[in-house]
Amino acid sequence: MTANAEQTALSAPTSHQKLAQWVSEVAALTQPDAIHWVDGSESEDLKLKQLLVDSGTFTKLNEDLFPNSYLANSDPADVARVESRTFICSEKEEDAGFTNNWMDPVEMKTKLNGLFEGSMRGRTMYVIPFVMGHLDAKNPKFGVEISDSAYVVTSMRIMAKIGNEVLRKMEETDAFFVPALHSVGAPLEEGEEDVAWPCNEEKWIVHFPEERSIVSYGSGYGGNALLGKKCYSLRIASVMARDEGWLAEHMVLMRLTNPEGKSFNISAAFPSACGKTNLALIDPTVEGWKAEVLGDDIVWMNFDEDGSLRAVNPEYGFFGVAPGTGWSTNPNAMRAIAKGNTIFTNVALTDEGGVWWEGMTDEAPAHLIDWQGNDWTPDAGRPAAHPNSRFCTPISQADMLSDEYYNPDGVKLDAIMFGGRRKTTVPLVSQARSWSQGVFFGSTLSSETTAAAEGAVGVVRRDPMAMLPFIGYDAGDYLNHWDKLRDLPAAQGGKNLPAVFLVNWFRRNADGGFAWPGFGENSRVLKWICDRIEGKAEATETPLGLIPAEGSLDLVGLEISDSDLEAATRFDVEEWKNELPLIEQWYENFGDHLPASMRAELDALRERLGA
Ligand code: GTP
Ligand code: SPV
Ligand code: MN
């Protein structure tokens, strides 16, 4: 460590002893040129953005088109979460379960220590105090990320509450915080010129669930580097939730109000890049219904004294998939983005200093600079934006943000939806008959893979509760935790669990196109769900669950052919008979950790199918 950095570490501007000590240990190990305690101010933010422009990481966009907004193009080898390099290092291997990579924590720490030695040389080490969820929650969830990336600091400032206000609050109670250490793994030698997107070929995204700590090395991309998001709010939080009787989930949170003025709060778990942000920001097409957003990616749920499940969004921004987000499909997202204060990653740059991606407008501009910095024209034969390119925008910029977003107690949840991207088999909407069946829907959730993680795209994989890459412990224990919620609130004087629904916007018609128009038209399904809760909509029994009875799905004004409607909503016994062995096979992975109730649900389904 340079003398300068040593001085700063010693005079840490905090009375939080544990924090001061951790920062000085990390500085001694990583040997940064300087230490910067992030205060979270606007002036600091602007300085960091200028620094990122100077180093070539950021391109400042045209102030008239996108005020205070920037474009970052990443290294082409650092564009998505790296699940193969993501580890849950519990003390015992069986506690990580079959869905996670595992390594002995002592061995892992030795390895990481070697990598972090001198890893911040030539760079500034940023100390970012943050809180996920409300600062005035009963039990605020603090974290501190140490990172050598200014891109991470400016992005974390959008996604979480950071800086002095958080630090002061942590100091008041000497609060526990999750230490989250991040380095891009690209030290600079004396006189060495930096690159626009420093990273390392070797990547490690590591969680220590017992200790509740995170270490990430080698990547600068979103879910790998903004450690408050998936690493803390899902992987570590799911472990906290297991121990404390609550839930940390990969979900949208929204509020719908019917023409009579009654409001319903609904959460929805869809795997990555399967439509959460689009649903969260829905523009309902059904007459008289209003939608408000509370969250688009992560929901924390806890029981109140009445035994009702209450939900909050722990994040402060959207980190949304850009491609497919457009003025016709998602005008609410576009309006939020257009207010500025946005960081774009891996989208294309227009000649006017704006941004473009596939699906933003029907017609592509005649010339662009693509996400890799090359000239691009519509006949280029390759996408201009990376399929997993992202916009990072403050949630407060959404006009449709519900006032309840600011309620630290959260909203009472009326319904939970599970949904995946399936070309066949899964009908538009089905309601579970019981909580157990709802957990069965979640436990067997499946989807065709997308570009949000590395690997092949379009392969069907099971994704329990859309949490496959995010469960911080054994997946069977996780299902048990969900299943047991049935009993939990009883001790508190009653249970009031939300209704559960399975949805699929992505079923195909005979021509291979989407059978259901989706996007704003999904409000028709939401209406049916709310009406079911009120006992106003008719349903038909299927072996799986309850689907809309003829005429109970509001189709007024919808342009859809009879054959498409049939393709989207149909329950097909044969398709489900084919699905059974796949579920059977999936359940084998859980061994004796599979809840007995899930086995019973599968047996009952088989019987109802006559298989
Ligand atoms: P993560 O941020 O990775 O967790 O993704 P997400 O679940 O928020 O996904 P998002 O809403 O960004 O949507 C991903 C892709 O699905 C985009 O390309 C959308 O255009 C597309 N999509 C979303 N909703 C629908 C829909 O109702 N129908 C169809 N056909 N496509 C949709
Ligand atoms: C996802 O992949 O589910 C995302 C993007 O929301 S990331 O923050 O990279 O996890
Ligand atoms: Mn996500």
XYZ file of C-alpha atoms and ligand atoms in Angstrom:
654
model
C 0.000 0.000 0.000
C 1.273 3.480 -0.771
C 1.970 5.808 2.153
C -0.982 7.898 1.066
C -3.422 4.976 1.174
C -2.040 3.798 4.500
C -2.656 7.240 5.967
C -6.275 7.241 4.748
C -6.894 3.771 6.129
C -5.589 4.761 9.530
C -7.725 7.871 9.645
C -10.895 6.067 8.546
C -13.781 8.559 8.779
C -15.911 6.202 10.824
C -16.410 5.286 14.452
C -17.554 1.813 13.378
C -14.554 -0.182 14.606
C -15.293 -3.359 12.682
C -15.641 -1.436 9.449
C -12.485 0.607 9.987
C -10.578 -2.569 10.715
C -11.932 -4.440 7.680
C -11.117 -1.528 5.373
C -7.579 -1.331 6.642
C -7.094 -5.108 6.261
C -8.393 -5.042 2.701
C -6.203 -2.052 1.853
C -3.127 -3.846 3.211
C -3.960 -6.879 1.062
C -4.976 -5.187 -2.181
C -2.500 -2.258 -2.057
C -4.550 0.475 -3.757
C -3.030 3.872 -4.597
C -5.777 5.660 -2.671
C -8.829 5.011 -0.534
C -12.042 6.900 -1.194
C -14.898 6.725 1.318
C -18.007 7.217 -0.797
C -20.257 9.930 0.683
C -23.050 9.469 -1.873
C -23.277 13.172 -2.768
C -24.206 14.510 -6.174
C -20.912 16.362 -6.545
C -18.991 13.180 -5.852
C -21.131 11.324 -8.396
C -20.390 13.924 -11.081
C -16.657 13.778 -10.371
C -16.631 9.997 -10.668
C -18.576 10.138 -13.926
C -16.055 12.631 -15.317
C -13.261 10.296 -14.237
C -14.979 7.455 -16.112
C -15.309 9.640 -19.221
C -11.596 10.530 -18.985
C -10.607 6.876 -18.676
C -12.750 5.900 -21.691
C -15.205 3.727 -19.713
C -18.094 6.159 -20.162
C -19.297 8.088 -23.178
C -21.385 11.042 -22.098
C -24.676 11.138 -24.000
C -26.213 14.211 -25.577
C -27.452 16.303 -22.640
C -30.582 17.383 -24.582
C -31.577 13.776 -25.315
C -30.498 12.020 -22.117
C -29.473 14.438 -19.350
C -26.733 13.251 -16.990
C -26.595 9.894 -18.776
C -23.695 7.742 -19.890
C -22.920 4.712 -22.022
C -20.407 2.054 -20.999
C -19.231 -0.671 -23.352
C -17.866 -3.653 -21.484
C -15.183 -6.083 -22.463
C -16.912 -8.602 -24.812
C -15.977 -11.355 -22.341
C -17.753 -9.615 -19.445
C -21.394 -9.160 -20.450
C -23.502 -11.329 -18.096
C -23.614 -13.154 -14.800
C -21.172 -16.084 -14.751
C -23.067 -18.868 -13.026
C -20.264 -21.377 -13.585
C -17.974 -19.140 -11.517
C -20.522 -18.422 -8.766
C -19.965 -20.296 -5.494
C -21.774 -20.869 -2.226
C -19.014 -21.703 0.242
C -20.963 -23.040 3.188
C -18.966 -24.975 5.752
C -20.630 -28.219 4.656
C -21.065 -29.096 0.993
C -24.553 -30.492 1.517
C -25.728 -27.090 2.765
C -24.970 -25.579 -0.668
C -27.073 -28.246 -2.381
C -27.090 -29.471 -5.959
C -27.963 -26.129 -7.557
C -24.783 -24.397 -6.402
C -21.052 -24.670 -6.984
C -19.273 -25.323 -3.720
C -15.754 -25.194 -2.407
C -14.463 -25.513 1.136
C -14.489 -21.978 2.619
C -10.948 -22.181 3.985
C -9.589 -23.386 0.653
C -11.579 -20.704 -1.168
C -10.301 -17.947 1.111
C -6.722 -19.028 0.543
C -7.296 -18.909 -3.201
C -9.008 -15.518 -3.057
C -6.355 -14.051 -0.795
C -3.779 -14.933 -3.405
C -5.787 -13.243 -6.134
C -6.550 -10.123 -4.115
C -2.948 -9.594 -3.102
C -1.997 -6.377 -4.872
C -5.121 -6.586 -7.061
C -5.915 -2.872 -6.625
C -2.412 -1.581 -7.333
C -2.526 1.605 -9.385
C -6.236 2.037 -8.634
C -8.484 3.740 -6.097
C -10.272 1.591 -3.565
C -13.821 2.831 -2.998
C -15.624 2.117 0.276
C -19.377 2.140 -0.341
C -21.661 1.924 2.721
C -25.120 0.847 1.523
C -28.459 -0.339 2.798
C -30.838 -2.683 0.963
C -34.426 -1.769 1.735
C -35.421 1.077 3.971
C -32.935 2.880 6.168
C -35.747 3.286 8.706
C -36.832 -0.372 8.563
C -37.116 -2.095 11.936
C -33.951 -4.005 11.186
C -32.127 -2.255 8.325
C -30.020 -4.530 6.111
C -26.604 -2.892 5.864
C -23.700 -3.745 3.649
C -20.394 -2.201 2.699
C -18.949 -2.835 -0.725
C -15.268 -2.265 -1.279
C -14.578 -1.980 -5.010
C -11.814 -0.724 -7.280
C -14.351 0.225 -9.968
C -15.853 3.715 -10.227
C -18.456 2.206 -12.599
C -19.612 0.085 -9.660
C -19.849 3.156 -7.398
C -21.952 5.163 -9.856
C -24.208 2.163 -10.544
C -24.584 1.252 -6.856
C -25.667 4.854 -6.241
C -28.645 4.201 -8.533
C -29.469 0.714 -7.262
C -29.157 1.273 -3.492
C -29.092 3.981 -0.871
C -25.370 4.640 -0.284
C -23.009 7.002 1.482
C -22.782 9.107 4.627
C -26.397 8.893 5.719
C -26.126 5.108 5.741
C -22.753 5.111 7.467
C -23.985 7.415 10.270
C -26.948 5.109 10.871
C -24.669 2.056 10.970
C -22.465 3.795 13.511
C -25.397 4.720 15.784
C -26.083 1.084 16.625
C -22.692 -0.351 15.703
C -24.792 -2.356 13.259
C -23.905 -5.620 11.583
C -23.065 -5.176 7.904
C -22.393 -7.646 5.108
C -18.812 -7.124 3.928
C -18.815 -7.297 0.121
C -15.378 -7.175 -1.477
C -15.002 -6.594 -5.198
C -12.035 -6.158 -7.505
C -11.961 -6.149 -11.296
C -8.651 -7.979 -10.917
C -6.635 -5.685 -13.161
C -3.862 -3.962 -11.213
C -1.966 -1.257 -13.066
C 1.782 -1.287 -13.000
C 3.728 1.975 -12.809
C 3.128 3.881 -16.064
C 0.814 1.201 -17.506
C -2.092 2.601 -19.516
C -5.590 1.566 -18.354
C -8.174 -0.034 -20.652
C -11.786 1.172 -20.973
C -13.231 -1.889 -19.204
C -10.688 -3.499 -16.900
C -11.509 -7.089 -15.880
C -9.813 -10.447 -15.565
C -10.279 -13.644 -17.546
C -10.486 -15.461 -14.210
C -13.739 -14.699 -12.399
C -15.009 -15.681 -8.947
C -18.345 -14.696 -7.438
C -18.234 -16.139 -3.938
C -20.621 -16.194 -0.982
C -19.916 -17.294 2.572
C -23.436 -17.885 3.919
C -22.578 -18.596 7.583
C -20.391 -15.515 7.804
C -22.751 -13.551 5.562
C -19.998 -12.153 3.398
C -19.330 -11.788 -0.343
C -16.162 -11.716 -2.443
C -16.192 -11.031 -6.180
C -13.171 -11.019 -8.488
C -12.509 -10.388 -12.152
C -15.828 -9.041 -13.490
C -17.298 -5.552 -13.691
C -20.759 -6.620 -14.956
C -24.000 -5.931 -13.003
C -24.976 -9.045 -11.095
C -21.314 -10.026 -10.652
C -20.129 -6.644 -9.405
C -23.013 -4.620 -7.922
C -22.910 -6.799 -4.846
C -26.008 -5.349 -3.148
C -28.167 -6.876 -5.865
C -28.166 -10.652 -6.512
C -25.266 -11.489 -4.170
C -26.674 -9.760 -1.087
C -30.403 -9.290 -1.664
C -30.952 -12.838 -2.958
C -28.126 -15.263 -2.138
C -27.138 -13.987 1.308
C -30.641 -12.661 2.118
C -32.227 -16.039 1.280
C -30.061 -17.577 4.011
C -31.014 -14.828 6.476
C -34.649 -15.381 5.480
C -34.423 -19.135 6.071
C -33.009 -18.538 9.555
C -35.455 -15.767 10.447
C -38.682 -17.005 8.813
C -39.069 -14.656 5.857
C -38.501 -14.788 2.072
C -36.016 -13.121 -0.308
C -37.198 -13.674 -3.874
C -36.475 -12.874 -7.537
C -39.761 -11.092 -8.112
C -41.652 -8.106 -9.448
C -43.887 -6.205 -7.044
C -46.901 -4.347 -8.414
C -50.191 -2.799 -7.343
C -53.346 -3.003 -9.429
C -56.456 -0.957 -8.815
C -59.789 -1.966 -10.335
C -62.441 0.453 -11.645
C -64.200 0.298 -8.246
C -61.026 1.594 -6.573
C -59.998 -1.618 -4.842
C -56.238 -2.296 -4.882
C -54.396 -5.626 -5.100
C -50.702 -6.220 -4.490
C -49.142 -8.908 -6.627
C -45.634 -10.299 -6.851
C -44.330 -12.366 -9.738
C -41.277 -14.613 -10.044
C -39.976 -15.004 -13.605
C -36.426 -16.137 -14.452
C -33.891 -13.600 -15.750
C -34.914 -11.858 -18.975
C -38.436 -13.373 -18.907
C -40.445 -10.199 -18.513
C -40.274 -8.925 -14.928
C -39.344 -5.330 -15.745
C -41.918 -5.256 -18.535
C -44.652 -6.560 -16.232
C -43.631 -4.242 -13.400
C -44.044 -1.237 -15.710
C -47.167 -2.471 -17.491
C -49.549 -0.101 -19.228
C -52.870 -1.939 -18.752
C -55.033 -2.234 -21.848
C -58.156 -3.227 -19.895
C -60.537 -0.346 -19.409
C -60.499 1.347 -16.009
C -57.616 -0.609 -14.436
C -54.589 1.159 -13.047
C -51.136 -0.343 -12.446
C -48.412 1.002 -10.177
C -44.891 -0.317 -9.777
C -43.144 -1.150 -6.495
C -40.245 -3.242 -7.788
C -38.990 -5.101 -10.860
C -36.450 -7.692 -9.709
C -36.246 -8.460 -5.985
C -38.885 -8.726 -3.253
C -38.448 -9.359 0.456
C -41.521 -10.738 2.226
C -42.208 -11.020 5.921
C -45.190 -11.863 8.101
C -46.870 -9.155 10.138
C -48.713 -9.634 13.451
C -51.909 -10.624 11.595
C -50.139 -13.439 9.766
C -50.281 -11.549 6.463
C -47.339 -11.626 4.106
C -45.996 -8.106 3.551
C -43.624 -7.280 0.709
C -40.947 -4.627 0.070
C -38.538 -3.983 -2.778
C -35.019 -3.628 -1.326
C -33.666 -1.833 -4.409
C -33.593 1.842 -5.440
C -33.300 1.491 -9.194
C -34.006 -0.597 -12.275
C -31.231 -2.615 -13.911
C -33.357 -3.589 -16.883
C -32.776 -5.530 -20.106
C -32.641 -2.920 -22.899
C -33.480 -4.974 -26.036
C -37.221 -5.303 -26.481
C -37.896 -2.221 -24.342
C -39.552 0.324 -26.621
C -42.096 3.095 -26.886
C -44.702 0.605 -28.117
C -43.928 -2.301 -25.717
C -42.922 -0.449 -22.544
C -43.561 3.302 -22.689
C -43.324 3.611 -18.894
C -39.755 2.309 -18.886
C -38.915 4.586 -21.818
C -40.302 7.648 -20.006
C -38.290 6.810 -16.859
C -35.110 6.354 -18.909
C -35.677 9.545 -20.915
C -35.619 11.626 -17.717
C -31.877 10.956 -17.651
C -29.579 10.027 -14.756
C -29.170 6.675 -16.487
C -26.149 4.462 -17.062
C -26.447 2.277 -20.154
C -24.227 -0.742 -20.644
C -23.578 -2.419 -24.006
C -26.254 -0.638 -26.027
C -25.476 1.147 -29.336
C -24.608 4.852 -29.723
C -26.466 7.010 -32.260
C -24.869 9.734 -34.369
C -26.770 12.328 -32.297
C -25.209 11.076 -29.049
C -28.262 9.067 -28.015
C -28.685 5.329 -27.570
C -30.444 2.581 -29.509
C -31.101 -1.115 -29.116
C -33.118 -3.760 -30.930
C -36.811 -3.190 -30.263
C -36.495 0.429 -29.077
C -38.054 1.591 -32.356
C -39.450 -0.409 -35.274
C -36.830 0.889 -37.628
C -33.131 0.968 -36.843
C -31.204 4.225 -37.420
C -29.190 4.283 -40.654
C -25.884 4.368 -38.758
C -24.788 3.452 -35.240
C -21.701 2.635 -33.239
C -22.461 -0.860 -31.946
C -21.836 -2.132 -28.420
C -18.317 -3.178 -29.373
C -17.460 0.276 -30.721
C -17.693 -0.607 -34.428
C -19.650 1.125 -37.194
C -23.022 -0.505 -37.695
C -25.711 -0.262 -40.371
C -29.048 -2.131 -40.504
C -27.594 -4.639 -43.008
C -24.713 -5.530 -40.660
C -26.173 -8.953 -39.928
C -25.463 -8.690 -36.198
C -27.262 -6.948 -33.334
C -26.211 -3.385 -32.545
C -26.802 -3.844 -28.794
C -25.758 -6.905 -26.809
C -28.845 -9.093 -26.058
C -28.146 -8.623 -22.323
C -27.466 -4.892 -22.556
C -28.948 -2.919 -19.668
C -30.267 0.443 -18.510
C -29.663 1.471 -14.911
C -32.203 4.105 -13.835
C -33.489 5.443 -10.488
C -36.857 3.879 -9.601
C -38.083 7.310 -8.470
C -38.162 8.317 -12.151
C -41.038 5.955 -12.886
C -44.199 8.063 -13.079
C -46.211 5.033 -12.013
C -44.210 4.416 -8.816
C -46.623 3.607 -5.995
C -46.477 5.772 -2.850
C -46.345 2.470 -0.987
C -42.795 2.023 -2.279
C -41.767 4.402 0.504
C -43.614 2.452 3.230
C -40.969 0.610 5.280
C -43.597 -1.948 6.360
C -44.296 -2.877 2.740
C -47.617 -3.908 1.221
C -49.885 -6.811 2.089
C -49.533 -9.382 -0.674
C -52.721 -10.708 -2.342
C -51.250 -12.986 -5.011
C -48.017 -14.561 -6.180
C -47.410 -15.450 -9.831
C -44.825 -17.869 -11.151
C -43.966 -17.720 -14.839
C -41.410 -18.939 -17.336
C -40.692 -18.823 -21.023
C -42.220 -22.003 -22.460
C -43.082 -22.558 -26.124
C -45.460 -25.395 -25.203
C -47.270 -27.098 -22.294
C -47.806 -24.248 -19.812
C -51.129 -22.426 -20.376
C -51.510 -18.640 -20.177
C -52.777 -18.781 -16.587
C -53.717 -21.410 -13.973
C -54.584 -20.924 -10.318
C -53.284 -23.290 -7.640
C -55.946 -24.951 -5.474
C -53.829 -24.693 -2.328
C -50.608 -23.207 -0.951
C -48.890 -26.575 -1.398
C -49.895 -26.732 -5.021
C -48.672 -23.170 -5.422
C -45.286 -24.217 -4.037
C -45.418 -27.172 -6.470
C -45.961 -24.697 -9.351
C -42.926 -22.735 -8.153
C -40.758 -25.792 -7.526
C -41.291 -27.112 -11.075
C -41.079 -23.733 -12.807
C -39.185 -24.033 -16.071
C -37.961 -21.725 -18.775
C -35.961 -21.628 -21.955
C -32.599 -20.028 -21.186
C -31.862 -16.421 -22.216
C -28.848 -14.158 -22.642
C -28.907 -12.933 -19.017
C -26.406 -15.604 -18.041
C -23.506 -17.134 -19.960
C -24.214 -20.393 -21.819
C -26.486 -21.680 -24.575
C -29.746 -19.797 -25.200
C -33.122 -21.564 -25.661
C -32.593 -24.757 -23.622
C -35.405 -25.711 -21.177
C -34.195 -25.687 -17.618
C -36.035 -26.038 -14.325
C -35.800 -22.863 -12.308
C -37.497 -23.182 -8.905
C -39.245 -19.916 -8.031
C -36.951 -18.305 -10.691
C -34.266 -18.614 -8.019
C -32.054 -21.362 -9.480
C -28.949 -19.151 -9.696
C -29.808 -17.268 -6.505
C -30.706 -19.743 -3.728
C -27.925 -19.322 -1.174
C -28.390 -22.784 0.376
C -29.750 -26.265 -0.361
C -32.611 -26.095 -2.870
C -34.613 -28.833 -1.111
C -34.362 -26.959 2.182
C -35.476 -23.868 0.286
C -38.635 -25.644 -0.949
C -39.235 -26.849 2.598
C -38.976 -23.291 3.835
C -41.630 -22.187 1.318
C -43.835 -25.159 2.142
C -43.635 -24.592 5.895
C -44.903 -21.016 5.590
C -48.329 -22.654 5.696
C -47.725 -23.313 9.402
C -45.586 -20.346 10.381
C -48.196 -17.632 10.696
C -50.549 -19.914 12.590
C -48.367 -19.389 15.637
C -48.970 -15.684 15.203
C -52.714 -16.092 15.428
C -53.809 -16.947 11.912
C -52.642 -17.431 8.386
C -53.390 -15.280 5.453
C -51.346 -16.566 2.558
C -51.654 -15.095 -0.941
C -53.265 -17.025 -3.814
C -50.770 -18.562 -6.269
C -50.900 -18.574 -10.085
C -48.772 -20.063 -12.883
C -48.501 -17.960 -16.064
C -46.790 -18.193 -19.466
C -46.701 -15.283 -21.931
C -44.495 -17.183 -24.361
C -46.492 -20.112 -25.768
C -46.157 -20.435 -29.549
C -48.787 -20.894 -32.238
C -48.599 -23.290 -35.207
C -46.520 -20.739 -37.168
C -43.955 -20.495 -34.374
C -44.987 -16.961 -33.393
C -46.133 -15.873 -29.921
C -49.751 -16.976 -29.476
C -50.437 -14.300 -26.850
C -49.695 -10.631 -27.620
C -48.228 -10.087 -24.132
C -46.954 -6.802 -22.662
C -49.906 -4.438 -21.892
C -52.361 -7.204 -22.808
C -51.090 -9.201 -19.830
C -53.346 -6.874 -17.808
C -56.211 -9.149 -18.925
C -54.614 -11.973 -16.969
C -53.966 -9.669 -14.004
C -57.608 -8.643 -14.042
C -58.690 -12.301 -13.969
C -56.347 -12.921 -11.031
C -57.730 -9.959 -9.050
C -61.289 -11.012 -9.887
C -60.516 -14.540 -8.678
C -59.318 -13.127 -5.354
C -62.599 -11.272 -5.038
C -64.551 -14.354 -6.112
C -65.868 -12.545 -9.201
C -64.341 -14.659 -12.011
C -65.339 -18.162 -13.082
C -62.730 -20.905 -13.421
C -62.601 -24.331 -15.029
C -60.918 -27.318 -13.398
C -57.974 -28.924 -15.190
C -55.712 -31.660 -13.864
C -53.133 -28.926 -13.195
C -55.142 -26.107 -11.686
C -57.990 -23.679 -12.357
C -58.003 -21.890 -15.708
C -60.328 -19.113 -16.909
C -63.803 -20.423 -17.729
C -65.128 -19.617 -21.185
C -65.866 -15.896 -21.254
C -64.202 -15.056 -17.911
C -61.001 -13.638 -19.417
C -61.742 -10.061 -20.501
C -61.010 -9.938 -24.258
C -62.850 -6.715 -25.071
C -60.913 -4.827 -27.729
C -58.204 -7.492 -28.032
C -57.183 -8.450 -31.536
C -56.430 -12.141 -31.394
C -57.493 -15.012 -33.647
C -59.485 -17.872 -32.160
C -56.652 -20.259 -32.938
C -54.069 -18.076 -31.188
C -56.321 -17.678 -28.160
C -56.769 -21.422 -28.050
C -53.014 -21.992 -28.431
C -52.242 -19.562 -25.601
C -54.798 -20.727 -23.048
C -55.286 -24.444 -23.773
C -54.624 -27.137 -21.174
C -53.286 -30.145 -23.077
C -53.371 -33.486 -21.265
C -50.846 -35.059 -23.652
C -48.328 -32.247 -23.188
C -48.619 -32.681 -19.430
C -48.220 -36.443 -19.657
C -44.931 -35.701 -21.447
C -43.998 -33.216 -18.740
C -44.397 -35.711 -15.871
C -41.174 -37.691 -16.423
C -39.269 -34.417 -16.748
C -40.559 -33.269 -13.355
C -39.839 -36.719 -11.937
C -36.264 -36.447 -13.195
C -35.930 -32.927 -11.822
C -37.143 -33.991 -8.395
C -34.538 -36.779 -8.255
C -31.882 -34.098 -7.817
C -33.291 -33.153 -4.429
C -32.803 -36.591 -2.873
C -34.357 -36.823 0.573
C -34.449 -33.019 0.897
C -37.547 -32.898 -1.327
C -40.573 -31.993 0.825
C -43.026 -34.894 1.050
C -45.796 -32.501 0.043
C -44.115 -31.889 -3.341
C -43.963 -35.619 -4.024
C -47.635 -35.842 -3.024
C -48.547 -32.992 -5.383
C -46.768 -34.753 -8.260
C -48.542 -38.043 -7.501
C -51.894 -36.290 -7.361
C -51.235 -34.558 -10.685
C -50.313 -37.871 -12.297
C -53.524 -39.390 -11.037
C -55.646 -36.499 -12.308
C -53.961 -36.835 -15.711
C -54.824 -40.526 -15.730
C -51.167 -41.302 -16.416
P -33.848 -9.607 -15.501
O -33.567 -8.158 -15.309
O -32.729 -10.312 -16.223
O -34.198 -10.321 -14.239
O -35.062 -9.726 -16.599
P -36.631 -9.428 -16.539
O -37.357 -10.631 -16.067
O -36.909 -8.150 -15.861
O -36.990 -9.315 -18.120
P -37.545 -8.109 -18.997
O -38.848 -7.543 -18.528
O -36.462 -7.128 -19.156
O -37.853 -8.834 -20.392
C -36.913 -9.603 -21.074
C -37.351 -9.803 -22.506
O -38.646 -10.413 -22.563
C -37.444 -8.523 -23.316
O -36.814 -8.733 -24.539
C -38.918 -8.303 -23.504
O -39.203 -7.661 -24.703
C -39.490 -9.709 -23.462
N -40.871 -9.723 -22.935
C -41.305 -9.171 -21.768
N -42.644 -9.328 -21.600
C -43.077 -10.016 -22.679
C -44.369 -10.498 -23.073
O -45.398 -10.334 -22.404
N -44.427 -11.186 -24.256
C -43.318 -11.399 -25.028
N -43.468 -12.072 -26.161
N -42.078 -10.947 -24.683
C -41.956 -10.269 -23.531
C -30.723 -11.005 -13.817
O -29.886 -11.589 -14.510
O -31.684 -11.610 -13.246
C -30.646 -9.537 -13.634
C -29.449 -8.857 -14.091
O -31.533 -8.942 -13.057
S -28.135 -9.002 -12.963
O -28.134 -7.846 -12.093
O -26.933 -9.075 -13.734
O -28.309 -10.184 -12.152
Mn -33.153 -10.399 -12.344
